[in-house]
PDB file of C-alpha atoms and ligand atoms in Angstrom:
ATOM      1  CA  MET Q   1     -57.476 -64.128  -0.396  1.00 86.00           C
ATOM      2  CA  LYS Q   2     -56.103 -60.758   1.157  1.00 92.00           C
ATOM      3  CA  VAL Q   3     -53.113 -61.544   3.366  1.00 94.00           C
ATOM      4  CA  LEU Q   4     -51.545 -59.631   5.869  1.00 97.00           C
ATOM      5  CA  LEU Q   5     -47.849 -60.754   6.110  1.00 97.00           C
ATOM      6  CA  ALA Q   6     -46.147 -59.586   9.070  1.00 97.00           C
ATOM      7  CA  GLU Q   7     -42.292 -60.657   8.819  1.00 95.00           C
ATOM      8  CA  ASP Q   8     -39.429 -58.367   9.742  1.00 94.00           C
ATOM      9  CA  ASN Q   9     -36.701 -60.171   7.631  1.00 91.00           C
ATOM     10  CA  ALA Q  10     -36.466 -58.847   4.335  1.00 92.00           C
ATOM     11  CA  VAL Q  11     -35.672 -62.151   2.715  1.00 90.00           C
ATOM     12  CA  ASN Q  12     -38.572 -64.016   4.034  1.00 89.00           C
ATOM     13  CA  ARG Q  13     -40.812 -61.364   3.360  1.00 92.00           C
ATOM     14  CA  THR Q  14     -40.195 -61.073  -0.198  1.00 93.00           C
ATOM     15  CA  LEU Q  15     -40.017 -64.816  -0.467  1.00 90.00           C
ATOM     16  CA  ALA Q  16     -43.614 -65.161   1.141  1.00 91.00           C
ATOM     17  CA  LYS Q  17     -45.004 -62.191  -0.626  1.00 94.00           C
ATOM     18  CA  LYS Q  18     -44.041 -63.542  -4.198  1.00 92.00           C
ATOM     19  CA  LEU Q  19     -45.235 -67.264  -3.336  1.00 89.00           C
ATOM     20  CA  LEU Q  20     -48.453 -66.047  -2.121  1.00 90.00           C
ATOM     21  CA  GLU Q  21     -48.836 -63.664  -5.226  1.00 93.00           C
ATOM     22  CA  LYS Q  22     -47.986 -66.417  -7.504  1.00 89.00           C
ATOM     23  CA  HIS Q  23     -51.115 -68.329  -5.890  1.00 85.00           C
ATOM     24  CA  GLY Q  24     -53.200 -65.561  -6.769  1.00 87.00           C
ATOM     25  CA  HIS Q  25     -53.478 -63.807  -3.411  1.00 91.00           C
ATOM     26  CA  THR Q  26     -53.132 -60.202  -2.550  1.00 94.00           C
ATOM     27  CA  VAL Q  27     -50.267 -59.294   0.201  1.00 96.00           C
ATOM     28  CA  VAL Q  28     -50.282 -56.425   2.593  1.00 97.00           C
ATOM     29  CA  LEU Q  29     -47.023 -55.975   4.328  1.00 97.00           C
ATOM     30  CA  ALA Q  30     -46.219 -55.149   7.869  1.00 97.00           C
ATOM     31  CA  GLU Q  31     -42.315 -55.430   9.342  1.00 96.00           C
ATOM     32  CA  ASN Q  32     -43.578 -55.726  12.871  1.00 96.00           C
ATOM     33  CA  GLY Q  33     -46.373 -56.178  15.283  1.00 96.00           C
ATOM     34  CA  ARG Q  34     -47.116 -52.613  15.697  1.00 96.00           C
ATOM     35  CA  GLN Q  35     -47.242 -52.152  11.769  1.00 97.00           C
ATOM     36  CA  ALA Q  36     -49.287 -55.190  11.543  1.00 97.00           C
ATOM     37  CA  LEU Q  37     -51.875 -53.846  14.236  1.00 96.00           C
ATOM     38  CA  GLU Q  38     -51.946 -50.573  12.125  1.00 96.00           C
ATOM     39  CA  ALA Q  39     -52.692 -52.361   8.945  1.00 96.00           C
ATOM     40  CA  LEU Q  40     -55.571 -53.950  10.436  1.00 95.00           C
ATOM     41  CA  GLU Q  41     -57.001 -50.728  11.219  1.00 93.00           C
ATOM     42  CA  ARG Q  42     -56.868 -49.609   7.442  1.00 93.00           C
ATOM     43  CA  GLU Q  43     -57.523 -52.920   5.617  1.00 91.00           C
ATOM     44  CA  THR Q  44     -59.661 -55.900   6.011  1.00 91.00           C
ATOM     45  CA  VAL Q  45     -57.872 -58.969   5.329  1.00 92.00           C
ATOM     46  CA  ASP Q  46     -58.689 -62.726   5.068  1.00 89.00           C
ATOM     47  CA  LEU Q  47     -55.892 -63.769   7.100  1.00 92.00           C
ATOM     48  CA  VAL Q  48     -52.801 -62.811   9.117  1.00 96.00           C
ATOM     49  CA  LEU Q  49     -49.306 -64.538   8.749  1.00 95.00           C
ATOM     50  CA  MET Q  50     -47.644 -63.453  11.828  1.00 95.00           C
ATOM     51  CA  ASP Q  51     -43.952 -64.024  12.387  1.00 93.00           C
ATOM     52  CA  ILE Q  52     -43.293 -64.549  16.154  1.00 90.00           C
ATOM     53  CA  GLN Q  53     -40.045 -62.661  16.381  1.00 87.00           C
ATOM     54  CA  MET Q  54     -40.182 -59.343  15.492  1.00 90.00           C
ATOM     55  CA  PRO Q  55     -38.682 -56.026  16.731  1.00 90.00           C
ATOM     56  CA  LEU Q  56     -40.939 -53.264  18.745  1.00 90.00           C
ATOM     57  CA  MET Q  57     -43.896 -55.899  19.114  1.00 92.00           C
ATOM     58  CA  ASP Q  58     -43.657 -59.301  18.495  1.00 91.00           C
ATOM     59  CA  GLY Q  59     -45.992 -61.448  17.066  1.00 93.00           C
ATOM     60  CA  LEU Q  60     -47.595 -63.251  20.056  1.00 92.00           C
ATOM     61  CA  GLU Q  61     -48.201 -59.647  21.765  1.00 94.00           C
ATOM     62  CA  ALA Q  62     -49.795 -58.666  18.236  1.00 96.00           C
ATOM     63  CA  ILE Q  63     -51.911 -61.792  18.115  1.00 96.00           C
ATOM     64  CA  ALA Q  64     -52.888 -61.404  21.747  1.00 94.00           C
ATOM     65  CA  ALA Q  65     -53.866 -57.870  20.941  1.00 95.00           C
ATOM     66  CA  ILE Q  66     -56.041 -58.724  17.814  1.00 95.00           C
ATOM     67  CA  ARG Q  67     -57.728 -61.533  19.881  1.00 94.00           C
ATOM     68  CA  LYS Q  68     -58.654 -58.654  22.754  1.00 93.00           C
ATOM     69  CA  LYS Q  69     -60.014 -56.454  19.990  1.00 92.00           C
ATOM     70  CA  GLU Q  70     -62.095 -59.316  19.078  1.00 90.00           C
ATOM     71  CA  LYS Q  71     -63.415 -60.186  22.268  1.00 88.00           C
ATOM     72  CA  GLY Q  72     -67.118 -60.051  22.464  1.00 86.00           C
ATOM     73  CA  THR Q  73     -67.667 -59.679  18.681  1.00 84.00           C
ATOM     74  CA  GLN Q  74     -68.555 -62.564  16.141  1.00 81.00           C
ATOM     75  CA  VAL Q  75     -65.253 -61.786  14.277  1.00 84.00           C
ATOM     76  CA  HIS Q  76     -62.495 -64.134  14.158  1.00 87.00           C
ATOM     77  CA  LEU Q  77     -59.460 -63.376  12.049  1.00 91.00           C
ATOM     78  CA  PRO Q  78     -57.591 -66.405  10.908  1.00 92.00           C
ATOM     79  CA  ILE Q  79     -54.062 -66.089  12.130  1.00 93.00           C
ATOM     80  CA  LEU Q  80     -51.130 -68.572  11.213  1.00 92.00           C
ATOM     81  CA  ALA Q  81     -47.948 -68.049  13.388  1.00 92.00           C
ATOM     82  CA  LEU Q  82     -44.775 -68.165  11.843  1.00 90.00           C
ATOM     83  CA  THR Q  83     -41.780 -69.421  13.781  1.00 84.00           C
ATOM     84  CA  ALA Q  84     -38.368 -70.197  13.219  1.00 76.00           C
ATOM     85  CA  ARG Q  85     -37.877 -71.889  16.659  1.00 63.00           C
ATOM     86  CA  ALA Q  86     -38.532 -75.526  16.103  1.00 59.00           C
ATOM     87  CA  MET Q  87     -38.430 -75.887  19.898  1.00 60.00           C
ATOM     88  CA  LYS Q  88     -41.309 -77.852  21.830  1.00 63.00           C
ATOM     89  CA  GLY Q  89     -44.084 -75.687  23.424  1.00 71.00           C
ATOM     90  CA  ASP Q  90     -43.705 -73.243  20.875  1.00 73.00           C
ATOM     91  CA  ARG Q  91     -46.866 -74.342  18.927  1.00 74.00           C
ATOM     92  CA  GLU Q  92     -48.393 -74.232  22.475  1.00 77.00           C
ATOM     93  CA  GLY Q  93     -47.186 -70.708  23.058  1.00 82.00           C
ATOM     94  CA  CYS Q  94     -48.766 -69.573  19.486  1.00 84.00           C
ATOM     95  CA  LEU Q  95     -52.043 -71.198  20.079  1.00 84.00           C
ATOM     96  CA  ALA Q  96     -52.308 -69.952  23.614  1.00 84.00           C
ATOM     97  CA  ALA Q  97     -51.704 -66.385  22.382  1.00 88.00           C
ATOM     98  CA  GLY Q  98     -54.692 -66.880  19.969  1.00 90.00           C
ATOM     99  CA  ALA Q  99     -53.049 -68.261  16.730  1.00 91.00           C
ATOM    100  CA  ASP Q 100     -55.247 -70.797  14.786  1.00 87.00           C
ATOM    101  CA  ASP Q 101     -52.331 -72.786  13.421  1.00 84.00           C
ATOM    102  CA  TYR Q 102     -48.519 -72.573  13.488  1.00 83.00           C
ATOM    103  CA  LEU Q 103     -46.008 -72.925  10.444  1.00 85.00           C
ATOM    104  CA  SER Q 104     -42.439 -73.416  10.936  1.00 83.00           C
ATOM    105  CA  LYS Q 105     -40.095 -71.258   8.861  1.00 81.00           C
ATOM    106  CA  PRO Q 106     -38.414 -71.715   6.279  1.00 79.00           C
ATOM    107  CA  ILE Q 107     -41.794 -71.770   4.784  1.00 79.00           C
ATOM    108  CA  HIS Q 108     -42.421 -74.634   2.121  1.00 80.00           C
ATOM    109  CA  THR Q 109     -45.057 -73.861  -0.379  1.00 80.00           C
ATOM    110  CA  PRO Q 110     -47.306 -77.108  -0.141  1.00 82.00           C
ATOM    111  CA  GLU Q 111     -47.603 -76.495   3.848  1.00 82.00           C
ATOM    112  CA  LEU Q 112     -48.474 -73.017   3.338  1.00 82.00           C
ATOM    113  CA  SER Q 113     -51.293 -73.800   0.435  1.00 81.00           C
ATOM    114  CA  ALA Q 114     -52.273 -76.646   2.713  1.00 81.00           C
ATOM    115  CA  ALA Q 115     -53.076 -74.211   5.596  1.00 81.00           C
ATOM    116  CA  LEU Q 116     -54.388 -71.611   3.224  1.00 80.00           C
ATOM    117  CA  GLU Q 117     -56.775 -74.064   1.828  1.00 78.00           C
ATOM    118  CA  LYS Q 118     -57.907 -75.170   5.371  1.00 77.00           C
ATOM    119  CA  ILE Q 119     -58.573 -71.299   6.229  1.00 74.00           C
ATOM    120  CA  ARG Q 120     -60.164 -70.834   2.972  1.00 70.00           C
ATOM    121  CA  THR Q 121     -62.817 -73.725   3.534  1.00 68.00           C
ATOM    122  CA  ALA Q 122     -62.925 -72.596   7.305  1.00 60.00           C
ATOM    123  CA  LYS Q 123     -61.782 -75.751   8.764  1.00 44.00           C
ATOM    124  CA  ILE Q 124     -59.195 -74.475  10.872  1.00 41.00           C
ATOM    125  CA  THR Q 125     -60.385 -76.098  14.285  1.00 43.00           C
ATOM    126  CA  GLU Q 126     -58.199 -78.773  14.614  1.00 38.00           C
ATOM    127  CA  VAL Q 127     -54.991 -79.170  12.589  1.00 37.00           C
ATOM    128  CA  PRO Q 128     -53.227 -82.571  12.261  1.00 37.00           C
ATOM    129  CA  ALA Q 129     -49.616 -82.531  13.448  1.00 36.00           C
ATOM    130  CA  SER Q 130     -48.668 -83.170   9.956  1.00 36.00           C
ATOM    131  CA  ALA Q 131     -49.209 -79.540   9.200  1.00 35.00           C
ATOM    132  CA  VAL Q 132     -46.472 -78.703  11.482  1.00 34.00           C
ATOM    133  CA  VAL Q 133     -43.161 -78.714   9.260  1.00 35.00           C
ATOM    134  CA  ALA Q 134     -40.183 -80.064  11.059  1.00 34.00           C
ATOM    135  CA  THR Q 135     -37.135 -79.363   8.578  1.00 33.00           C
ATOM    136  CA  THR Q 136     -34.180 -81.621   9.420  1.00 35.00           C
ATOM    137  CA  ALA Q 137     -31.211 -80.353   7.743  1.00 35.00           C
ATOM    138  CA  THR Q 138     -29.419 -83.245   6.225  1.00 37.00           C
ATOM    139  CA  ASN Q 139     -26.687 -81.780   3.884  1.00 36.00           C
ATOM    140  CA  ALA Q 140     -24.324 -83.837   1.988  1.00 40.00           C
ATOM    141  CA  ASN Q 141     -23.800 -81.306  -0.521  1.00 46.00           C
ATOM    142  CA  THR Q 142     -20.519 -79.359  -0.111  1.00 61.00           C
ATOM    143  CA  ASN Q 143     -21.777 -76.196  -1.935  1.00 74.00           C
ATOM    144  CA  SER Q 144     -22.956 -73.291   0.324  1.00 81.00           C
ATOM    145  CA  LEU Q 145     -26.186 -73.072  -1.568  1.00 86.00           C
ATOM    146  CA  ASP Q 146     -28.424 -75.917  -1.914  1.00 84.00           C
ATOM    147  CA  MET Q 147     -29.952 -75.329  -5.704  1.00 83.00           C
ATOM    148  CA  ALA Q 148     -32.211 -77.883  -5.740  1.00 83.00           C
ATOM    149  CA  ASP Q 149     -33.703 -77.015  -2.335  1.00 84.00           C
ATOM    150  CA  ALA Q 150     -33.310 -73.138  -3.330  1.00 87.00           C
ATOM    151  CA  LEU Q 151     -35.161 -73.622  -6.690  1.00 86.00           C
ATOM    152  CA  GLN Q 152     -37.713 -75.729  -5.063  1.00 85.00           C
ATOM    153  CA  ARG Q 153     -38.530 -72.913  -2.473  1.00 85.00           C
ATOM    154  CA  VAL Q 154     -38.939 -70.707  -5.415  1.00 88.00           C
ATOM    155  CA  GLU Q 155     -40.924 -72.886  -7.476  1.00 86.00           C
ATOM    156  CA  GLY Q 156     -38.220 -73.025 -10.016  1.00 85.00           C
ATOM    157  CA  ASP Q 157     -38.775 -69.418 -10.691  1.00 88.00           C
ATOM    158  CA  THR Q 158     -35.076 -68.419 -11.313  1.00 86.00           C
ATOM    159  CA  GLU Q 159     -35.850 -64.742 -11.831  1.00 89.00           C
ATOM    160  CA  LEU Q 160     -37.211 -64.886  -8.141  1.00 90.00           C
ATOM    161  CA  LEU Q 161     -34.157 -66.852  -6.871  1.00 90.00           C
ATOM    162  CA  GLU Q 162     -32.177 -64.074  -8.442  1.00 90.00           C
ATOM    163  CA  GLU Q 163     -34.200 -61.389  -6.816  1.00 90.00           C
ATOM    164  CA  ILE Q 164     -34.190 -63.123  -3.409  1.00 91.00           C
ATOM    165  CA  ALA Q 165     -30.337 -63.697  -3.815  1.00 91.00           C
ATOM    166  CA  ARG Q 166     -29.853 -60.177  -4.354  1.00 91.00           C
ATOM    167  CA  ILE Q 167     -31.785 -59.233  -1.220  1.00 93.00           C
ATOM    168  CA  PHE Q 168     -29.998 -61.739   0.732  1.00 93.00           C
ATOM    169  CA  ALA Q 169     -26.490 -60.649  -0.164  1.00 93.00           C
ATOM    170  CA  ASP Q 170     -27.056 -56.776   0.647  1.00 93.00           C
ATOM    171  CA  GLU Q 171     -28.778 -57.752   3.831  1.00 94.00           C
ATOM    172  CA  CYS Q 172     -26.202 -60.533   4.807  1.00 95.00           C
ATOM    173  CA  THR Q 173     -23.341 -57.854   4.362  1.00 94.00           C
ATOM    174  CA  LYS Q 174     -25.117 -55.601   6.657  1.00 95.00           C
ATOM    175  CA  THR Q 175     -25.802 -58.181   9.234  1.00 96.00           C
ATOM    176  CA  MET Q 176     -22.119 -59.452   9.162  1.00 96.00           C
ATOM    177  CA  ALA Q 177     -20.941 -55.733   9.864  1.00 96.00           C
ATOM    178  CA  ASP Q 178     -23.296 -55.755  12.793  1.00 96.00           C
ATOM    179  CA  ILE Q 179     -22.282 -59.050  14.177  1.00 97.00           C
ATOM    180  CA  ARG Q 180     -18.726 -57.716  14.173  1.00 95.00           C
ATOM    181  CA  CYS Q 181     -19.827 -54.494  16.083  1.00 96.00           C
ATOM    182  CA  ALA Q 182     -21.886 -56.604  18.556  1.00 96.00           C
ATOM    183  CA  LEU Q 183     -18.884 -58.956  19.261  1.00 95.00           C
ATOM    184  CA  ALA Q 184     -16.645 -55.918  19.683  1.00 94.00           C
ATOM    185  CA  ALA Q 185     -19.032 -54.302  22.077  1.00 96.00           C
ATOM    186  CA  PRO Q 186     -19.667 -56.913  23.295  1.00 94.00           C
ATOM    187  CA  ASP Q 187     -23.396 -57.145  23.336  1.00 96.00           C
ATOM    188  CA  ALA Q 188     -24.647 -60.730  23.510  1.00 96.00           C
ATOM    189  CA  PRO Q 189     -28.420 -60.084  23.248  1.00 96.00           C
ATOM    190  CA  LEU Q 190     -27.886 -58.171  20.208  1.00 96.00           C
ATOM    191  CA  LEU Q 191     -25.754 -60.862  18.717  1.00 97.00           C
ATOM    192  CA  GLU Q 192     -28.167 -63.423  19.670  1.00 95.00           C
ATOM    193  CA  GLN Q 193     -30.983 -61.392  17.698  1.00 95.00           C
ATOM    194  CA  LEU Q 194     -28.310 -60.854  14.577  1.00 96.00           C
ATOM    195  CA  ALA Q 195     -27.395 -64.459  14.423  1.00 96.00           C
ATOM    196  CA  HIS Q 196     -31.059 -65.530  14.625  1.00 94.00           C
ATOM    197  CA  ARG Q 197     -31.557 -63.124  11.589  1.00 93.00           C
ATOM    198  CA  LEU Q 198     -28.840 -64.582   9.969  1.00 95.00           C
ATOM    199  CA  LYS Q 199     -30.012 -68.035  10.349  1.00 93.00           C
ATOM    200  CA  GLY Q 200     -33.583 -67.070   9.066  1.00 91.00           C
ATOM    201  CA  SER Q 201     -32.571 -65.616   6.089  1.00 91.00           C
ATOM    202  CA  SER Q 202     -30.012 -68.331   4.985  1.00 92.00           C
ATOM    203  CA  SER Q 203     -32.486 -71.003   5.829  1.00 89.00           C
ATOM    204  CA  ASN Q 204     -35.122 -69.459   3.429  1.00 87.00           C
ATOM    205  CA  LEU Q 205     -32.697 -68.959   0.717  1.00 89.00           C
ATOM    206  CA  GLY Q 206     -31.489 -72.448   0.883  1.00 87.00           C
ATOM    207  CA  ALA Q 207     -28.122 -71.895   2.403  1.00 90.00           C
ATOM    208  CA  ARG Q 208     -28.490 -74.706   4.836  1.00 86.00           C
ATOM    209  CA  LEU Q 209     -24.538 -74.581   6.006  1.00 88.00           C
ATOM    210  CA  LEU Q 210     -24.811 -71.074   6.815  1.00 93.00           C
ATOM    211  CA  ALA Q 211     -28.097 -71.499   8.655  1.00 92.00           C
ATOM    212  CA  GLN Q 212     -26.600 -74.166  10.798  1.00 89.00           C
ATOM    213  CA  SER Q 213     -23.685 -72.100  11.542  1.00 91.00           C
ATOM    214  CA  ALA Q 214     -25.753 -68.787  12.463  1.00 94.00           C
ATOM    215  CA  ALA Q 215     -27.670 -71.143  14.564  1.00 93.00           C
ATOM    216  CA  GLU Q 216     -24.734 -72.194  16.446  1.00 91.00           C
ATOM    217  CA  LEU Q 217     -23.680 -68.800  16.856  1.00 94.00           C
ATOM    218  CA  GLU Q 218     -27.333 -67.823  18.243  1.00 94.00           C
ATOM    219  CA  TRP Q 219     -26.878 -70.441  20.863  1.00 91.00           C
ATOM    220  CA  MET Q 220     -23.418 -69.309  21.800  1.00 92.00           C
ATOM    221  CA  ALA Q 221     -24.857 -65.584  22.227  1.00 95.00           C
ATOM    222  CA  ARG Q 222     -27.748 -67.005  24.174  1.00 92.00           C
ATOM    223  CA  ALA Q 223     -25.259 -68.753  26.484  1.00 91.00           C
ATOM    224  CA  GLY Q 224     -23.059 -65.600  26.887  1.00 92.00           C
ATOM    225  CA  ASP Q 225     -20.244 -67.414  25.464  1.00 90.00           C
ATOM    226  CA  LEU Q 226     -18.926 -64.343  23.662  1.00 92.00           C
ATOM    227  CA  ARG Q 227     -15.398 -66.128  23.686  1.00 89.00           C
ATOM    228  CA  SER Q 228     -16.513 -69.141  21.561  1.00 89.00           C
ATOM    229  CA  ALA Q 229     -18.475 -66.929  19.561  1.00 92.00           C
ATOM    230  CA  ARG Q 230     -15.411 -64.822  18.309  1.00 92.00           C
ATOM    231  CA  LEU Q 231     -13.821 -67.720  17.511  1.00 87.00           C
ATOM    232  CA  TYR Q 232     -16.611 -69.307  15.555  1.00 89.00           C
ATOM    233  CA  PHE Q 233     -17.221 -66.076  13.615  1.00 93.00           C
ATOM    234  CA  ASN Q 234     -14.221 -66.722  11.418  1.00 88.00           C
ATOM    235  CA  THR Q 235     -16.018 -69.965  10.181  1.00 86.00           C
ATOM    236  CA  ILE Q 236     -19.154 -68.100   9.538  1.00 92.00           C
ATOM    237  CA  GLU Q 237     -17.152 -65.234   7.606  1.00 92.00           C
ATOM    238  CA  ALA Q 238     -15.644 -67.939   5.512  1.00 89.00           C
ATOM    239  CA  GLU Q 239     -19.330 -69.442   4.715  1.00 90.00           C
ATOM    240  CA  VAL Q 240     -20.541 -66.493   3.978  1.00 93.00           C
ATOM    241  CA  SER Q 241     -17.760 -65.407   1.577  1.00 91.00           C
ATOM    242  CA  ASN Q 242     -18.160 -68.777  -0.104  1.00 88.00           C
ATOM    243  CA  LEU Q 243     -21.978 -68.320  -0.448  1.00 91.00           C
ATOM    244  CA  LEU Q 244     -21.758 -64.849  -2.109  1.00 90.00           C
ATOM    245  CA  VAL Q 245     -19.497 -66.198  -4.746  1.00 87.00           C
ATOM    246  CA  GLU Q 246     -22.003 -68.616  -5.497  1.00 87.00           C
ATOM    247  CA  LEU Q 247     -24.796 -65.951  -5.409  1.00 87.00           C
ATOM    248  CA  GLU Q 248     -22.722 -63.963  -7.804  1.00 86.00           C
ATOM    249  CA  ALA Q 249     -22.765 -66.863 -10.194  1.00 82.00           C
ATOM    250  CA  ILE Q 250     -26.507 -67.179  -9.932  1.00 79.00           C
ATOM    251  CA  SER Q 251     -26.961 -63.482 -10.991  1.00 71.00           C
ATOM    252  CA  ARG Q 252     -24.787 -64.021 -13.898  1.00 72.00           C
ATOM    253  CA  LYS Q 253     -26.372 -67.219 -15.074  1.00 60.00           C
ATOM    254  CA  VAL Q 254     -29.931 -65.447 -15.227  1.00 52.00           C
ATOM    255  CA  PRO Q 255     -30.631 -63.797 -18.264  1.00 53.00           C
ATOM    256  CA  HIS Q 256     -32.672 -60.374 -17.904  1.00 49.00           C
TER     257      HIS Q 256
HETATM  258 MN1  LIG O 301     -38.587 -62.481  12.604  1.00 82.17          MN
END
C-alpha cells in the first residue's frame, strides 16, 4: 500500500516509516496536518496514518478537512489516527473527527499490521477493542533502555535500532536544551509540548524510565506547577545522561 504518514516527531516518523517499508509499503511523509493535506493534493494514497498532536495543524483538524472534502463523493480514504494520549475519550475524539480507527503510540508492529490488513481487506467498519493498544509500563529493568523491548520494536534490526538511537540522541539533546529555556522563561505551555515530545520519542525507542519521567513533567507543566517541574528536571537530566551512555554503547556494538 501507499501510506501517507503524518507525524511531527522525528523518531516516531523514522521508526514507523522503516517498519512500513519493511512490510513492503511505500511511505509519503508529512510533519504536520498542513503538510499532510498538501501531500494529498499531489498524491493518491491508500491509507493515512495521522498523528493527533502536531504543530501548525493537528491531526484531528486535518482529518476533519479530509472528510469535508470527501463529502458528496464516493471517496473514503482510510485514516488511522495515532495518539500518545491513552486517555479515555481519545478514541471517541478521533472517530468523531472522521478517523476509521485508532492506534496508540508507541506503535507495535503486530497491531499496525493487523490494522493495515483490516484496511486492505476493506473491513474497517467495526474494530474490536483488542485492536486498541494499551501499553502498561511495567519495568523491573534498571537499565535506561529496555533492550529487549527496543529490539522487538525494530523487529530485531540492529542497524535500524542504531539509526533510531542516533536520531533520538540528537533530538533529545535539542529538546533538553529547549526544556531548560522553557523552565527559565517560564513558559508552561511550551514546557508541556516539549515534555510531550520527549515522552513520545523515548517511549518509541523503548526508554521507559525516561518516558515515564517525561510524562510526569508533562503533567506538572499542564498543571502550571513549574516549581515542581524545575526540581524534577534534575531527575530527568540524570536519566537522559544514563540513556545517552547506553545509546553510545549500542552504536559501538553495531558493525558498519
Ligand atoms: Mn505528535
